Amino acid sequence: MIQRKNILAPFLLLVIATTVLVGFIQKPKSKPTLYIIGDSTVRNTGEGFGGWGSYMAELLDTTKISVSNQAMAGRSTRTFIKEDRWNKVLVTLKKGDFVIMQFGHNEGSVPDTSKAGYRGVLRGTGPETKELTWKNGEKEEVHTYGWYLRKFVQEAKAKGATPIIASMIPRNQWKDGKVMLANKDFGKWAAEVAQSEKVLFIDLNKITADKYNQMGLEQVKALFPTDHTHTSPDGARLNAASVVEGLKMNKKHPLNKYVKKA
């Protein structure tokens, strides 16, 4: 009996030591994720079209970071929240992740209970609200464009993620030989929220507009298959490259370390 104990003792010590060692070994750290939220200019699955968010993975080192394009066609800041699409992002959002947001194309209508007003928001960045009562008696408080952007930013920060605001891509609309900018409304308001919340602002509207101006009207026209808003895959890749260019303007931003070397 004494001999059996002596034989088992080294084995038991080895089991105990192994258990302790495993307890100290940390689990492999999961990759951060870049979440992208927005409208059809960010994610477009229609044949012959493309949204820039769908091509960001081509420009990033996906062995080190994952890309999740959660944008949805037809959505505004308001409806992206109202339809619980933002909550689905928040559920999986974790410390170390990133969120790029680009909205503005679908916010322009006056908010009301009509089909046209379903997506609309109040203009500006202030605290103004408008109460709507739907046919079923449900009440909805509509806010400004800036209010919705701040909600995205603040809730992303609360999860330990890094939010980034991008202005909307320019439409194929020209005036006096130059692409029309959104720097007096949605682009301006996006920049103001980014500044007040101290997060990176990527002026996607201007960066891409500068490229369009160099290309000229006829070349740019080829990037928009059917209308002045929705780009082809080539146009979407151009916009994705503009996002990375805007990112590189802030060399110290942590997302830069995941950008592929040229």
Short mmCIF file of C-alpha atoms in Angstrom, two decimals:
data_model
loop_
_atom_site.label_atom_id
_atom_site.label_comp_id
_atom_site.label_asym_id
_atom_site.label_seq_id
_atom_site.Cartn_x
_atom_site.Cartn_y
_atom_site.Cartn_z
CA MET A 1 0.00 0.00 0.00
CA ILE A 2 2.84 2.39 0.88
CA GLN A 3 4.56 1.61 -2.44
CA ARG A 4 1.36 2.43 -4.43
CA LYS A 5 1.18 5.88 -2.79
CA ASN A 6 4.79 6.52 -3.69
CA ILE A 7 4.08 5.59 -7.32
CA LEU A 8 0.99 7.86 -7.54
CA ALA A 9 2.55 10.85 -5.81
CA PRO A 10 4.65 12.11 -8.77
CA PHE A 11 1.67 11.65 -11.08
CA LEU A 12 -0.62 13.68 -8.80
CA LEU A 13 1.98 16.43 -8.52
CA LEU A 14 2.23 16.55 -12.33
CA VAL A 15 -1.56 16.86 -12.69
CA ILE A 16 -1.69 19.65 -10.09
CA ALA A 17 1.19 21.53 -11.72
CA THR A 18 -0.37 21.21 -15.16
CA THR A 19 -3.73 22.49 -13.89
CA VAL A 20 -2.10 25.51 -12.27
CA LEU A 21 -0.07 26.24 -15.40
CA VAL A 22 -3.17 26.07 -17.66
CA GLY A 23 -4.92 28.47 -15.30
CA PHE A 24 -2.20 31.04 -15.87
CA ILE A 25 -2.15 30.69 -19.65
CA GLN A 26 -4.32 33.40 -21.18
CA LYS A 27 -6.72 32.61 -23.97
CA PRO A 28 -5.62 33.91 -27.38
CA LYS A 29 -6.74 37.51 -27.78
CA SER A 30 -9.52 37.81 -30.35
CA LYS A 31 -9.05 40.09 -33.34
CA PRO A 32 -10.67 43.51 -33.22
CA THR A 33 -13.53 44.14 -35.62
CA LEU A 34 -14.20 47.15 -37.79
CA TYR A 35 -17.96 47.66 -37.92
CA ILE A 36 -19.31 49.83 -40.73
CA ILE A 37 -22.79 51.35 -40.56
CA GLY A 38 -24.58 53.43 -43.15
CA ASP A 39 -26.85 53.28 -46.18
CA SER A 40 -26.78 51.90 -49.74
CA THR A 41 -23.69 53.94 -50.63
CA VAL A 42 -21.88 51.86 -48.01
CA ARG A 43 -23.47 48.48 -48.76
CA ASN A 44 -25.26 47.77 -52.02
CA THR A 45 -25.96 44.23 -53.18
CA GLY A 46 -27.71 45.21 -56.41
CA GLU A 47 -26.22 43.84 -59.62
CA GLY A 48 -23.79 46.32 -61.12
CA PHE A 49 -23.58 48.38 -57.92
CA GLY A 50 -21.29 48.51 -54.91
CA GLY A 51 -20.99 50.24 -51.57
CA TRP A 52 -17.56 51.25 -50.29
CA GLY A 53 -17.91 49.31 -47.03
CA SER A 54 -17.92 46.06 -48.99
CA TYR A 55 -14.38 46.75 -50.24
CA MET A 56 -12.70 47.91 -47.05
CA ALA A 57 -11.47 44.38 -46.36
CA GLU A 58 -9.33 44.61 -49.51
CA LEU A 59 -7.41 47.51 -47.95
CA LEU A 60 -6.96 46.10 -44.44
CA ASP A 61 -4.92 43.22 -43.06
CA THR A 62 -7.73 40.81 -42.29
CA THR A 63 -5.33 38.42 -40.54
CA LYS A 64 -5.27 41.07 -37.79
CA ILE A 65 -8.70 42.70 -37.99
CA SER A 66 -12.17 41.55 -39.07
CA VAL A 67 -14.55 43.70 -41.09
CA SER A 68 -18.32 43.63 -40.52
CA ASN A 69 -20.31 45.76 -42.94
CA GLN A 70 -23.67 46.30 -41.24
CA ALA A 71 -24.87 49.11 -43.50
CA MET A 72 -28.30 48.69 -45.07
CA ALA A 73 -29.81 50.27 -48.15
CA GLY A 74 -32.45 52.93 -47.61
CA ARG A 75 -31.64 53.62 -43.98
CA SER A 76 -31.07 56.93 -42.27
CA THR A 77 -29.53 57.51 -38.86
CA ARG A 78 -33.05 57.49 -37.45
CA THR A 79 -34.29 54.28 -39.07
CA PHE A 80 -31.01 52.45 -38.51
CA ILE A 81 -31.70 52.89 -34.79
CA LYS A 82 -35.48 52.50 -35.01
CA GLU A 83 -35.20 49.13 -36.75
CA ASP A 84 -32.80 47.81 -34.07
CA ARG A 85 -29.92 47.53 -36.54
CA TRP A 86 -27.69 49.56 -34.22
CA ASN A 87 -28.61 47.39 -31.24
CA LYS A 88 -27.47 44.31 -33.18
CA VAL A 89 -24.06 45.94 -33.58
CA LEU A 90 -23.92 46.95 -29.91
CA VAL A 91 -24.58 43.38 -28.77
CA THR A 92 -21.32 42.15 -30.31
CA LEU A 93 -19.29 45.37 -30.06
CA LYS A 94 -16.33 44.95 -27.69
CA LYS A 95 -13.37 46.86 -26.33
CA GLY A 96 -10.79 47.47 -29.04
CA ASP A 97 -13.28 47.42 -31.93
CA PHE A 98 -13.90 50.28 -34.36
CA VAL A 99 -17.09 51.75 -35.83
CA ILE A 100 -17.14 53.87 -38.99
CA MET A 101 -20.47 55.59 -39.63
CA GLN A 102 -21.57 57.33 -42.84
CA PHE A 103 -25.10 58.64 -43.21
CA GLY A 104 -26.82 61.61 -44.85
CA HIS A 105 -28.30 60.47 -48.15
CA ASN A 106 -31.68 59.46 -46.71
CA GLU A 107 -32.19 62.06 -44.01
CA GLY A 108 -33.43 64.97 -46.12
CA SER A 109 -37.23 64.60 -45.94
CA VAL A 110 -39.35 66.35 -43.32
CA PRO A 111 -40.03 63.77 -40.58
CA ASP A 112 -43.69 62.81 -40.44
CA THR A 113 -45.87 59.69 -40.57
CA SER A 114 -46.03 59.55 -44.36
CA LYS A 115 -43.95 57.12 -46.41
CA ALA A 116 -41.72 60.00 -47.50
CA GLY A 117 -41.21 61.22 -43.94
CA TYR A 118 -40.41 57.83 -42.39
CA ARG A 119 -36.65 58.33 -42.76
CA GLY A 120 -36.43 62.09 -42.24
CA VAL A 121 -34.63 63.75 -39.34
CA LEU A 122 -34.50 67.29 -38.01
CA ARG A 123 -31.75 69.37 -39.54
CA GLY A 124 -28.66 70.35 -37.57
CA THR A 125 -26.98 69.02 -34.45
CA GLY A 126 -29.04 70.53 -31.65
CA PRO A 127 -31.43 69.14 -29.03
CA GLU A 128 -34.62 69.93 -30.93
CA THR A 129 -37.24 67.19 -31.15
CA LYS A 130 -40.50 66.52 -32.95
CA GLU A 131 -43.13 64.10 -31.67
CA LEU A 132 -44.94 61.91 -34.16
CA THR A 133 -48.03 59.80 -33.52
CA TRP A 134 -48.40 56.83 -35.85
CA LYS A 135 -51.74 55.35 -36.95
CA ASN A 136 -51.48 52.60 -34.34
CA GLY A 137 -51.14 55.21 -31.61
CA GLU A 138 -47.41 54.66 -31.15
CA LYS A 139 -45.49 57.83 -30.41
CA GLU A 140 -42.00 58.54 -31.73
CA GLU A 141 -39.66 61.34 -30.76
CA VAL A 142 -37.58 62.41 -33.75
CA HIS A 143 -34.22 64.11 -33.20
CA THR A 144 -31.65 66.01 -35.23
CA TYR A 145 -29.09 64.37 -37.48
CA GLY A 146 -26.36 65.34 -35.02
CA TRP A 147 -28.25 63.84 -32.08
CA TYR A 148 -28.37 60.44 -33.80
CA LEU A 149 -24.67 60.58 -34.69
CA ARG A 150 -23.82 61.42 -31.08
CA LYS A 151 -25.85 58.43 -29.92
CA PHE A 152 -23.79 56.12 -32.14
CA VAL A 153 -20.55 57.70 -30.95
CA GLN A 154 -21.31 57.75 -27.24
CA GLU A 155 -22.69 54.23 -27.12
CA ALA A 156 -19.71 52.89 -29.08
CA LYS A 157 -17.35 54.61 -26.65
CA ALA A 158 -19.24 53.11 -23.72
CA LYS A 159 -18.44 49.64 -25.09
CA GLY A 160 -14.74 50.50 -25.34
CA ALA A 161 -14.81 50.84 -29.13
CA THR A 162 -13.38 53.67 -31.24
CA PRO A 163 -15.98 55.50 -33.36
CA ILE A 164 -15.15 57.33 -36.58
CA ILE A 165 -17.50 59.69 -38.42
CA ALA A 166 -17.33 60.01 -42.21
CA SER A 167 -19.19 62.55 -44.29
CA MET A 168 -21.40 61.18 -47.05
CA ILE A 169 -19.86 60.38 -50.43
CA PRO A 170 -20.55 63.06 -53.04
CA ARG A 171 -23.34 62.59 -55.54
CA ASN A 172 -22.71 62.87 -59.25
CA GLN A 173 -24.04 66.42 -59.28
CA TRP A 174 -22.05 69.31 -60.74
CA LYS A 175 -22.19 73.07 -60.67
CA ASP A 176 -19.88 75.41 -62.57
CA GLY A 177 -17.69 72.46 -63.53
CA LYS A 178 -17.19 71.20 -59.98
CA VAL A 179 -18.81 68.45 -57.94
CA MET A 180 -21.33 69.79 -55.46
CA LEU A 181 -20.28 69.33 -51.85
CA ALA A 182 -22.32 68.62 -48.73
CA ASN A 183 -20.26 71.05 -46.66
CA LYS A 184 -23.16 73.31 -45.74
CA ASP A 185 -25.48 70.70 -44.29
CA PHE A 186 -24.89 67.00 -43.54
CA GLY A 187 -21.13 67.11 -44.12
CA LYS A 188 -20.85 70.20 -41.93
CA TRP A 189 -22.96 68.69 -39.17
CA ALA A 190 -21.01 65.42 -39.24
CA ALA A 191 -17.78 67.39 -38.80
CA GLU A 192 -19.25 69.36 -35.91
CA VAL A 193 -20.31 66.23 -34.04
CA ALA A 194 -16.91 64.62 -34.59
CA GLN A 195 -15.19 67.71 -33.23
CA SER A 196 -17.44 68.01 -30.17
CA GLU A 197 -17.12 64.29 -29.39
CA LYS A 198 -13.35 64.32 -30.06
CA VAL A 199 -13.41 61.49 -32.60
CA LEU A 200 -11.80 61.18 -36.02
CA PHE A 201 -13.67 62.85 -38.85
CA ILE A 202 -13.02 61.58 -42.38
CA ASP A 203 -14.21 64.15 -44.90
CA LEU A 204 -15.12 61.50 -47.43
CA ASN A 205 -17.29 64.01 -49.26
CA LYS A 206 -14.36 66.31 -50.05
CA ILE A 207 -11.69 63.65 -50.54
CA THR A 208 -13.70 61.87 -53.20
CA ALA A 209 -15.02 65.12 -54.73
CA ASP A 210 -11.43 66.24 -55.29
CA LYS A 211 -10.82 63.02 -57.21
CA TYR A 212 -13.99 63.49 -59.27
CA ASN A 213 -12.97 67.02 -60.16
CA GLN A 214 -9.63 65.73 -61.47
CA MET A 215 -11.29 62.92 -63.42
CA GLY A 216 -13.89 65.13 -65.06
CA LEU A 217 -17.61 64.77 -65.61
CA GLU A 218 -17.52 62.08 -68.31
CA GLN A 219 -15.20 59.73 -66.42
CA VAL A 220 -17.16 60.14 -63.21
CA LYS A 221 -20.43 59.47 -65.02
CA ALA A 222 -19.19 55.94 -65.77
CA LEU A 223 -19.03 55.24 -62.01
CA PHE A 224 -22.79 55.84 -61.58
CA PRO A 225 -24.74 53.20 -63.55
CA THR A 226 -28.29 54.55 -63.20
CA ASP A 227 -28.52 57.61 -60.97
CA HIS A 228 -26.45 60.30 -59.26
CA THR A 229 -26.11 58.53 -55.88
CA HIS A 230 -25.29 54.84 -56.28
CA THR A 231 -21.87 53.82 -57.54
CA SER A 232 -20.56 50.84 -59.46
CA PRO A 233 -18.04 48.52 -57.76
CA ASP A 234 -15.25 50.64 -59.29
CA GLY A 235 -16.78 53.75 -57.77
CA ALA A 236 -17.14 51.98 -54.44
CA ARG A 237 -13.49 50.96 -54.45
CA LEU A 238 -12.53 54.55 -55.16
CA ASN A 239 -14.54 55.64 -52.12
CA ALA A 240 -13.03 52.91 -49.93
CA ALA A 241 -9.59 54.19 -50.91
CA SER A 242 -10.75 57.69 -49.91
CA VAL A 243 -11.69 56.37 -46.47
CA VAL A 244 -8.18 55.01 -46.02
CA GLU A 245 -6.68 58.29 -47.24
CA GLY A 246 -8.72 60.17 -44.67
CA LEU A 247 -7.61 57.74 -42.01
CA LYS A 248 -3.95 58.24 -42.89
CA MET A 249 -4.32 61.99 -42.38
CA ASN A 250 -4.29 61.19 -38.68
CA LYS A 251 -1.14 59.08 -38.46
CA LYS A 252 -1.58 58.30 -34.78
CA HIS A 253 -5.05 56.81 -35.15
CA PRO A 254 -5.04 53.17 -33.93
CA LEU A 255 -6.89 51.86 -37.00
CA ASN A 256 -3.90 52.82 -39.17
CA LYS A 257 -1.88 49.85 -37.99
CA TYR A 258 -4.31 47.51 -39.78
CA VAL A 259 -4.05 49.24 -43.17
CA LYS A 260 -2.15 47.19 -45.76
CA LYS A 261 1.18 48.57 -46.80
CA ALA A 262 1.11 50.06 -50.28
#
